């Protein structure tokens, strides 16, 4: 298998280019299916295509040149190789799901006579509890990190980034994608375009509204340029704030809070969900706010709350 010049990581571009034409053509069709028909995100397409590239390279190593030569043993064999390389169980579970999606598509499009992945089981992943901020830590983090001056345009933006992420629990991609018209200040809600181009409306609180007013009044006008368009959040040069910059803002802000775990935007999303549930919100409402398609995903936060409760009990009860 081709390797990168540094780090020994698999160069998927080179591996893909080395596939036989028949396998390469199928892979191209599948990628178009994910992008154009299923409208999957760039991250999802990259992950699923990467997994299929690995599978097809494994098939080619065994002498196969057609997807019709795939069988269940080959799927299991490729996953077994991943396991021996130390791939995490959660990653193996995702790759199993990716293979099942691919083989189901092969069957639906008539490229194979049967769905060879239908009986492929996924290893049960060990779901680790995400680190979350305590309420006091979250409150402190909203004030901005070291070196953040709320009196400057970028400082006002940084405070708004923190306030909106924590107030709404939206994803960082959803945050940087917001336009000015997506915010309804009269009702204090934002219209968010989530995964699969699904729209949802999420409320935010008074603190976020104050930060928003400061940014729109004396922050954004100082940074806006001809290239800013309708973007709500801007970078230092006036373009739309990108996800990397937003992550840096979160890490910097939380780093200034003594004892707080080092988390990024997704950790702030975890914290918002956990605090909502601890404050009495019902699971269905939190599911809708976060834009989860499955309630099982939202239920992870109930485990976070229980673990925090158990930790408090163990520390405080004399007979714990």
mmCIF file of C-alpha atoms in Angstrom:
data_model
loop_
_atom_site.group_PDB
_atom_site.id
_atom_site.type_symbol
_atom_site.label_atom_id
_atom_site.label_comp_id
_atom_site.label_asym_id
_atom_site.label_seq_id
_atom_site.Cartn_x
_atom_site.Cartn_y
_atom_site.Cartn_z
ATOM 1 C CA UNK A 1 0.000 0.000 0.000
ATOM 2 C CA UNK A 2 1.305 3.463 -0.841
ATOM 3 C CA UNK A 3 2.540 5.542 2.064
ATOM 4 C CA UNK A 4 3.087 9.236 2.663
ATOM 5 C CA UNK A 5 6.673 10.418 2.780
ATOM 6 C CA UNK A 6 6.306 11.311 6.459
ATOM 7 C CA UNK A 7 4.522 9.635 9.305
ATOM 8 C CA UNK A 8 3.820 6.412 7.417
ATOM 9 C CA UNK A 9 0.178 7.350 6.933
ATOM 10 C CA UNK A 10 -1.727 5.751 4.110
ATOM 11 C CA UNK A 11 -1.974 8.042 1.064
ATOM 12 C CA UNK A 12 -5.553 7.355 0.004
ATOM 13 C CA UNK A 13 -5.175 9.392 -3.179
ATOM 14 C CA UNK A 14 -2.329 7.179 -4.351
ATOM 15 C CA UNK A 15 -4.142 4.007 -3.284
ATOM 16 C CA UNK A 16 -7.267 5.095 -5.124
ATOM 17 C CA UNK A 17 -5.322 5.925 -8.275
ATOM 18 C CA UNK A 18 -3.739 2.446 -8.204
ATOM 19 C CA UNK A 19 -7.084 0.613 -8.211
ATOM 20 C CA UNK A 20 -8.115 -1.275 -11.366
ATOM 21 C CA UNK A 21 -10.320 0.848 -13.673
ATOM 22 C CA UNK A 22 -13.441 -1.207 -12.904
ATOM 23 C CA UNK A 23 -13.090 -0.637 -9.165
ATOM 24 C CA UNK A 24 -12.154 3.006 -9.657
ATOM 25 C CA UNK A 25 -15.268 3.638 -11.765
ATOM 26 C CA UNK A 26 -17.523 2.113 -9.113
ATOM 27 C CA UNK A 27 -15.865 4.242 -6.452
ATOM 28 C CA UNK A 28 -16.437 7.404 -8.526
ATOM 29 C CA UNK A 29 -20.120 6.533 -8.913
ATOM 30 C CA UNK A 30 -20.472 5.879 -5.201
ATOM 31 C CA UNK A 31 -18.857 9.195 -4.303
ATOM 32 C CA UNK A 32 -21.280 11.026 -6.616
ATOM 33 C CA UNK A 33 -24.135 9.155 -4.928
ATOM 34 C CA UNK A 34 -23.013 10.337 -1.481
ATOM 35 C CA UNK A 35 -22.528 13.933 -2.614
ATOM 36 C CA UNK A 36 -25.379 14.546 -5.029
ATOM 37 C CA UNK A 37 -28.118 12.096 -4.089
ATOM 38 C CA UNK A 38 -27.662 11.777 -0.324
ATOM 39 C CA UNK A 39 -26.222 15.295 0.077
ATOM 40 C CA UNK A 40 -23.774 14.109 2.716
ATOM 41 C CA UNK A 41 -21.329 16.562 4.288
ATOM 42 C CA UNK A 42 -17.768 16.827 3.018
ATOM 43 C CA UNK A 43 -16.527 15.180 6.225
ATOM 44 C CA UNK A 44 -18.901 12.216 5.817
ATOM 45 C CA UNK A 45 -18.064 11.755 2.139
ATOM 46 C CA UNK A 46 -14.344 11.819 2.886
ATOM 47 C CA UNK A 47 -14.693 9.254 5.688
ATOM 48 C CA UNK A 48 -16.975 6.858 3.797
ATOM 49 C CA UNK A 49 -15.001 7.036 0.555
ATOM 50 C CA UNK A 50 -11.761 6.527 2.472
ATOM 51 C CA UNK A 51 -13.146 3.367 4.077
ATOM 52 C CA UNK A 52 -14.302 1.997 0.725
ATOM 53 C CA UNK A 53 -10.916 2.790 -0.838
ATOM 54 C CA UNK A 54 -9.333 0.641 1.869
ATOM 55 C CA UNK A 55 -11.783 -2.196 1.253
ATOM 56 C CA UNK A 56 -11.324 -2.155 -2.526
ATOM 57 C CA UNK A 57 -7.544 -2.063 -2.138
ATOM 58 C CA UNK A 58 -7.869 -5.140 0.100
ATOM 59 C CA UNK A 59 -9.986 -6.845 -2.577
ATOM 60 C CA UNK A 60 -7.385 -5.978 -5.223
ATOM 61 C CA UNK A 61 -4.584 -7.406 -3.066
ATOM 62 C CA UNK A 62 -6.527 -10.683 -3.019
ATOM 63 C CA UNK A 63 -6.694 -10.664 -6.815
ATOM 64 C CA UNK A 64 -10.127 -9.136 -7.249
ATOM 65 C CA UNK A 65 -10.882 -6.659 -10.030
ATOM 66 C CA UNK A 66 -14.715 -6.491 -9.852
ATOM 67 C CA UNK A 67 -17.017 -5.510 -6.981
ATOM 68 C CA UNK A 68 -18.989 -8.655 -7.742
ATOM 69 C CA UNK A 69 -16.077 -10.595 -6.253
ATOM 70 C CA UNK A 70 -16.659 -9.090 -2.803
ATOM 71 C CA UNK A 71 -17.916 -11.461 -0.144
ATOM 72 C CA UNK A 72 -18.573 -11.335 3.590
ATOM 73 C CA UNK A 73 -15.257 -13.004 4.438
ATOM 74 C CA UNK A 74 -13.355 -10.226 2.670
ATOM 75 C CA UNK A 75 -15.256 -7.539 4.556
ATOM 76 C CA UNK A 76 -14.522 -9.255 7.841
ATOM 77 C CA UNK A 77 -10.899 -9.798 6.844
ATOM 78 C CA UNK A 78 -10.362 -6.106 6.091
ATOM 79 C CA UNK A 79 -11.873 -5.116 9.447
ATOM 80 C CA UNK A 80 -9.721 -7.725 11.189
ATOM 81 C CA UNK A 81 -6.617 -6.106 9.694
ATOM 82 C CA UNK A 82 -7.759 -2.745 11.080
ATOM 83 C CA UNK A 83 -8.213 -4.314 14.505
ATOM 84 C CA UNK A 84 -4.687 -5.766 14.506
ATOM 85 C CA UNK A 85 -3.364 -2.278 13.712
ATOM 86 C CA UNK A 86 -4.909 -0.973 16.909
ATOM 87 C CA UNK A 87 -7.875 0.878 15.409
ATOM 88 C CA UNK A 88 -10.338 1.884 18.133
ATOM 89 C CA UNK A 89 -13.588 -0.062 18.502
ATOM 90 C CA UNK A 90 -15.625 3.057 17.812
ATOM 91 C CA UNK A 91 -13.740 3.581 14.548
ATOM 92 C CA UNK A 92 -14.240 -0.069 13.615
ATOM 93 C CA UNK A 93 -17.970 0.339 14.262
ATOM 94 C CA UNK A 94 -18.075 3.372 11.960
ATOM 95 C CA UNK A 95 -16.139 1.547 9.262
ATOM 96 C CA UNK A 96 -18.486 -1.426 9.507
ATOM 97 C CA UNK A 97 -21.420 0.940 8.977
ATOM 98 C CA UNK A 98 -19.637 2.495 5.996
ATOM 99 C CA UNK A 99 -19.114 -0.939 4.414
ATOM 100 C CA UNK A 100 -22.773 -1.887 4.932
ATOM 101 C CA UNK A 101 -23.869 1.379 3.317
ATOM 102 C CA UNK A 102 -21.606 0.665 0.346
ATOM 103 C CA UNK A 103 -22.675 -2.954 -0.180
ATOM 104 C CA UNK A 104 -26.353 -2.016 0.139
ATOM 105 C CA UNK A 105 -25.818 0.599 -2.581
ATOM 106 C CA UNK A 106 -24.072 -1.991 -4.775
ATOM 107 C CA UNK A 107 -27.108 -4.252 -4.490
ATOM 108 C CA UNK A 108 -29.651 -1.483 -5.151
ATOM 109 C CA UNK A 109 -27.820 -0.347 -8.273
ATOM 110 C CA UNK A 110 -27.488 -3.883 -9.631
ATOM 111 C CA UNK A 111 -23.714 -3.942 -9.385
ATOM 112 C CA UNK A 112 -23.925 -7.063 -7.203
ATOM 113 C CA UNK A 113 -26.553 -9.787 -7.000
ATOM 114 C CA UNK A 114 -26.681 -9.792 -3.200
ATOM 115 C CA UNK A 115 -25.913 -7.437 -0.336
ATOM 116 C CA UNK A 116 -22.790 -9.141 0.998
ATOM 117 C CA UNK A 117 -22.540 -6.741 3.941
ATOM 118 C CA UNK A 118 -26.051 -7.320 5.278
ATOM 119 C CA UNK A 119 -24.777 -9.829 7.842
ATOM 120 C CA UNK A 120 -21.721 -7.783 8.828
ATOM 121 C CA UNK A 121 -21.884 -7.070 12.551
ATOM 122 C CA UNK A 122 -20.416 -3.966 14.162
ATOM 123 C CA UNK A 123 -18.159 -4.212 17.206
ATOM 124 C CA UNK A 124 -19.831 -2.600 20.170
ATOM 125 C CA UNK A 125 -17.982 0.606 20.839
ATOM 126 C CA UNK A 126 -17.082 1.814 24.299
ATOM 127 C CA UNK A 127 -18.763 5.197 24.481
ATOM 128 C CA UNK A 128 -16.589 7.473 26.547
ATOM 129 C CA UNK A 129 -18.212 10.285 28.461
ATOM 130 C CA UNK A 130 -17.189 13.641 26.986
ATOM 131 C CA UNK A 131 -15.617 16.177 29.324
ATOM 132 C CA UNK A 132 -17.970 19.030 30.164
ATOM 133 C CA UNK A 133 -17.657 22.304 32.002
ATOM 134 C CA UNK A 134 -19.223 22.902 35.365
ATOM 135 C CA UNK A 135 -21.800 25.691 35.297
ATOM 136 C CA UNK A 136 -19.420 28.049 37.109
ATOM 137 C CA UNK A 137 -16.653 27.213 34.634
ATOM 138 C CA UNK A 138 -18.959 27.882 31.696
ATOM 139 C CA UNK A 139 -19.945 31.223 33.182
ATOM 140 C CA UNK A 140 -16.288 32.176 33.607
ATOM 141 C CA UNK A 141 -15.442 31.064 30.069
ATOM 142 C CA UNK A 142 -18.106 33.384 28.645
ATOM 143 C CA UNK A 143 -16.044 36.366 29.847
ATOM 144 C CA UNK A 144 -13.339 35.606 27.284
ATOM 145 C CA UNK A 145 -9.881 34.118 27.593
ATOM 146 C CA UNK A 146 -6.492 35.560 28.304
ATOM 147 C CA UNK A 147 -5.683 38.397 25.925
ATOM 148 C CA UNK A 148 -9.307 38.940 24.900
ATOM 149 C CA UNK A 149 -10.316 42.586 25.176
ATOM 150 C CA UNK A 150 -14.115 42.880 24.982
ATOM 151 C CA UNK A 151 -13.700 46.548 24.044
ATOM 152 C CA UNK A 152 -12.122 45.628 20.681
ATOM 153 C CA UNK A 153 -14.006 44.386 17.593
ATOM 154 C CA UNK A 154 -12.348 40.955 17.665
ATOM 155 C CA UNK A 155 -12.873 40.747 21.420
ATOM 156 C CA UNK A 156 -16.598 41.407 21.009
ATOM 157 C CA UNK A 157 -16.698 38.738 18.316
ATOM 158 C CA UNK A 158 -14.914 36.224 20.529
ATOM 159 C CA UNK A 159 -17.368 36.804 23.377
ATOM 160 C CA UNK A 160 -20.269 36.336 20.951
ATOM 161 C CA UNK A 161 -18.765 33.084 19.628
ATOM 162 C CA UNK A 162 -18.639 31.691 23.153
ATOM 163 C CA UNK A 163 -22.078 32.959 24.128
ATOM 164 C CA UNK A 164 -23.813 31.618 21.017
ATOM 165 C CA UNK A 165 -22.147 28.199 21.140
ATOM 166 C CA UNK A 166 -23.026 27.727 24.795
ATOM 167 C CA UNK A 167 -26.490 29.324 24.594
ATOM 168 C CA UNK A 168 -27.640 27.287 21.602
ATOM 169 C CA UNK A 169 -25.518 24.111 21.602
ATOM 170 C CA UNK A 170 -25.091 24.429 17.844
ATOM 171 C CA UNK A 171 -22.160 22.870 15.987
ATOM 172 C CA UNK A 172 -19.184 25.037 15.074
ATOM 173 C CA UNK A 173 -19.950 24.502 11.367
ATOM 174 C CA UNK A 174 -23.475 25.762 11.985
ATOM 175 C CA UNK A 175 -22.161 28.764 13.907
ATOM 176 C CA UNK A 176 -19.760 30.012 11.231
ATOM 177 C CA UNK A 177 -22.422 29.411 8.583
ATOM 178 C CA UNK A 178 -24.843 31.887 10.159
ATOM 179 C CA UNK A 179 -25.838 34.984 8.204
ATOM 180 C CA UNK A 180 -27.195 38.134 9.776
ATOM 181 C CA UNK A 181 -30.707 37.348 8.530
ATOM 182 C CA UNK A 182 -30.588 33.977 10.309
ATOM 183 C CA UNK A 183 -30.898 35.787 13.629
ATOM 184 C CA UNK A 184 -34.325 36.914 14.838
ATOM 185 C CA UNK A 185 -33.464 39.292 17.651
ATOM 186 C CA UNK A 186 -37.090 40.083 18.453
ATOM 187 C CA UNK A 187 -37.776 36.446 19.330
ATOM 188 C CA UNK A 188 -34.155 35.661 20.296
ATOM 189 C CA UNK A 189 -33.816 32.648 17.984
ATOM 190 C CA UNK A 190 -31.368 31.608 15.271
ATOM 191 C CA UNK A 191 -32.217 29.642 12.148
ATOM 192 C CA UNK A 192 -29.598 26.933 11.716
ATOM 193 C CA UNK A 193 -28.774 24.824 8.665
ATOM 194 C CA UNK A 194 -27.655 21.488 10.099
ATOM 195 C CA UNK A 195 -26.578 18.103 8.799
ATOM 196 C CA UNK A 196 -28.311 16.962 5.650
ATOM 197 C CA UNK A 197 -29.401 20.571 4.972
ATOM 198 C CA UNK A 198 -32.038 20.264 7.676
ATOM 199 C CA UNK A 199 -33.159 23.564 9.143
ATOM 200 C CA UNK A 200 -34.086 24.084 12.765
ATOM 201 C CA UNK A 201 -34.762 27.081 14.961
ATOM 202 C CA UNK A 202 -32.856 27.387 18.237
ATOM 203 C CA UNK A 203 -33.469 29.947 21.002
ATOM 204 C CA UNK A 204 -30.742 31.866 22.797
ATOM 205 C CA UNK A 205 -30.726 33.843 26.034
ATOM 206 C CA UNK A 206 -30.295 37.397 27.251
ATOM 207 C CA UNK A 207 -26.515 37.161 27.693
ATOM 208 C CA UNK A 208 -26.053 36.064 24.090
ATOM 209 C CA UNK A 209 -28.367 38.869 22.944
ATOM 210 C CA UNK A 210 -26.226 41.446 24.780
ATOM 211 C CA UNK A 211 -23.086 40.055 23.134
ATOM 212 C CA UNK A 212 -24.838 40.041 19.754
ATOM 213 C CA UNK A 213 -25.904 43.670 20.131
ATOM 214 C CA UNK A 214 -22.368 44.743 21.024
ATOM 215 C CA UNK A 215 -20.928 42.874 18.036
ATOM 216 C CA UNK A 216 -23.435 44.229 15.506
ATOM 217 C CA UNK A 217 -23.174 47.793 16.829
ATOM 218 C CA UNK A 218 -19.463 48.306 17.393
ATOM 219 C CA UNK A 219 -17.707 45.091 16.376
ATOM 220 C CA UNK A 220 -18.754 43.889 12.965
ATOM 221 C CA UNK A 221 -18.883 47.379 11.373
ATOM 222 C CA UNK A 222 -15.175 47.760 12.190
ATOM 223 C CA UNK A 223 -14.211 44.557 10.373
ATOM 224 C CA UNK A 224 -16.682 44.470 7.489
ATOM 225 C CA UNK A 225 -15.305 44.639 3.931
ATOM 226 C CA UNK A 226 -16.679 44.199 0.443
ATOM 227 C CA UNK A 227 -16.034 40.458 0.743
ATOM 228 C CA UNK A 228 -17.947 40.040 4.015
ATOM 229 C CA UNK A 229 -21.309 39.436 2.409
ATOM 230 C CA UNK A 230 -24.075 38.548 4.843
ATOM 231 C CA UNK A 231 -21.852 36.547 7.211
ATOM 232 C CA UNK A 232 -22.687 37.164 10.852
ATOM 233 C CA UNK A 233 -19.210 36.406 12.207
ATOM 234 C CA UNK A 234 -16.125 37.826 10.526
ATOM 235 C CA UNK A 235 -12.423 37.128 10.670
ATOM 236 C CA UNK A 236 -9.806 39.810 11.213
ATOM 237 C CA UNK A 237 -9.626 40.509 7.455
ATOM 238 C CA UNK A 238 -13.374 40.782 7.004
ATOM 239 C CA UNK A 239 -14.115 37.369 5.490
ATOM 240 C CA UNK A 240 -16.469 34.836 7.064
ATOM 241 C CA UNK A 241 -14.996 33.414 10.266
ATOM 242 C CA UNK A 242 -13.738 29.877 9.607
ATOM 243 C CA UNK A 243 -14.078 26.844 11.844
ATOM 244 C CA UNK A 244 -10.400 26.723 12.748
ATOM 245 C CA UNK A 245 -10.467 30.289 14.060
ATOM 246 C CA UNK A 246 -13.654 29.568 16.010
ATOM 247 C CA UNK A 247 -12.005 26.540 17.638
ATOM 248 C CA UNK A 248 -9.012 28.624 18.629
ATOM 249 C CA UNK A 249 -11.331 31.178 20.248
ATOM 250 C CA UNK A 250 -13.004 28.462 22.332
ATOM 251 C CA UNK A 251 -9.744 26.843 23.436
ATOM 252 C CA UNK A 252 -8.245 30.223 24.331
ATOM 253 C CA UNK A 253 -11.309 31.296 26.302
ATOM 254 C CA UNK A 254 -11.546 28.070 28.299
ATOM 255 C CA UNK A 255 -7.798 27.942 28.913
ATOM 256 C CA UNK A 256 -8.227 31.032 31.061
ATOM 257 C CA UNK A 257 -10.595 29.228 33.463
ATOM 258 C CA UNK A 258 -8.682 27.520 36.309
ATOM 259 C CA UNK A 259 -9.390 23.796 36.540
ATOM 260 C CA UNK A 260 -11.569 23.656 33.412
ATOM 261 C CA UNK A 261 -11.014 20.730 31.006
ATOM 262 C CA UNK A 262 -9.429 21.543 27.648
ATOM 263 C CA UNK A 263 -12.435 21.350 25.323
ATOM 264 C CA UNK A 264 -13.319 22.807 21.952
ATOM 265 C CA UNK A 265 -16.638 23.824 20.390
ATOM 266 C CA UNK A 266 -17.987 20.275 20.541
ATOM 267 C CA UNK A 267 -17.186 20.131 24.246
ATOM 268 C CA UNK A 268 -19.097 23.371 24.683
ATOM 269 C CA UNK A 269 -22.012 21.727 22.880
ATOM 270 C CA UNK A 270 -21.743 18.775 25.290
ATOM 271 C CA UNK A 271 -21.735 21.207 28.203
ATOM 272 C CA UNK A 272 -24.824 23.053 26.969
ATOM 273 C CA UNK A 273 -26.763 19.788 26.555
ATOM 274 C CA UNK A 274 -25.684 18.487 29.956
ATOM 275 C CA UNK A 275 -26.641 21.705 31.733
ATOM 276 C CA UNK A 276 -30.025 21.763 29.986
ATOM 277 C CA UNK A 277 -30.812 18.253 31.214
ATOM 278 C CA UNK A 278 -29.521 18.985 34.712
ATOM 279 C CA UNK A 279 -31.738 22.061 34.739
ATOM 280 C CA UNK A 280 -34.832 19.988 34.016
ATOM 281 C CA UNK A 281 -35.172 20.048 30.213
ATOM 282 C CA UNK A 282 -36.746 16.918 28.725
ATOM 283 C CA UNK A 283 -34.759 14.677 26.405
ATOM 284 C CA UNK A 284 -36.952 15.276 23.343
ATOM 285 C CA UNK A 285 -36.558 19.047 23.587
ATOM 286 C CA UNK A 286 -32.780 18.742 23.887
ATOM 287 C CA UNK A 287 -32.773 16.386 20.891
ATOM 288 C CA UNK A 288 -34.602 18.990 18.820
ATOM 289 C CA UNK A 289 -32.341 21.816 19.970
ATOM 290 C CA UNK A 290 -29.174 19.888 19.115
ATOM 291 C CA UNK A 291 -30.501 18.622 15.795
ATOM 292 C CA UNK A 292 -29.931 14.948 16.595
ATOM 293 C CA UNK A 293 -31.702 12.573 14.224
ATOM 294 C CA UNK A 294 -31.725 9.835 16.863
ATOM 295 C CA UNK A 295 -32.792 10.126 20.486
ATOM 296 C CA UNK A 296 -30.122 7.553 21.353
ATOM 297 C CA UNK A 297 -27.449 10.148 20.554
ATOM 298 C CA UNK A 298 -29.017 12.656 22.925
ATOM 299 C CA UNK A 299 -29.293 10.022 25.650
ATOM 300 C CA UNK A 300 -25.506 10.067 25.982
ATOM 301 C CA UNK A 301 -25.888 13.319 27.903
ATOM 302 C CA UNK A 302 -28.076 11.655 30.506
ATOM 303 C CA UNK A 303 -25.127 9.347 31.205
ATOM 304 C CA UNK A 304 -22.888 12.395 31.582
ATOM 305 C CA UNK A 305 -25.283 13.852 34.141
ATOM 306 C CA UNK A 306 -25.490 10.581 36.057
ATOM 307 C CA UNK A 307 -21.703 10.278 36.164
ATOM 308 C CA UNK A 308 -21.398 13.818 37.507
ATOM 309 C CA UNK A 309 -24.011 12.998 40.126
ATOM 310 C CA UNK A 310 -22.151 9.843 41.122
ATOM 311 C CA UNK A 311 -18.880 11.758 41.409
ATOM 312 C CA UNK A 312 -20.526 14.329 43.647
ATOM 313 C CA UNK A 313 -22.111 11.567 45.746
ATOM 314 C CA UNK A 314 -18.796 9.750 46.149
ATOM 315 C CA UNK A 315 -17.111 12.927 47.280
ATOM 316 C CA UNK A 316 -19.818 14.145 49.631
ATOM 317 C CA UNK A 317 -21.620 11.153 51.195
ATOM 318 C CA UNK A 318 -19.980 9.824 54.382
ATOM 319 C CA UNK A 319 -20.771 6.212 53.465
ATOM 320 C CA UNK A 320 -20.126 6.420 49.740
#
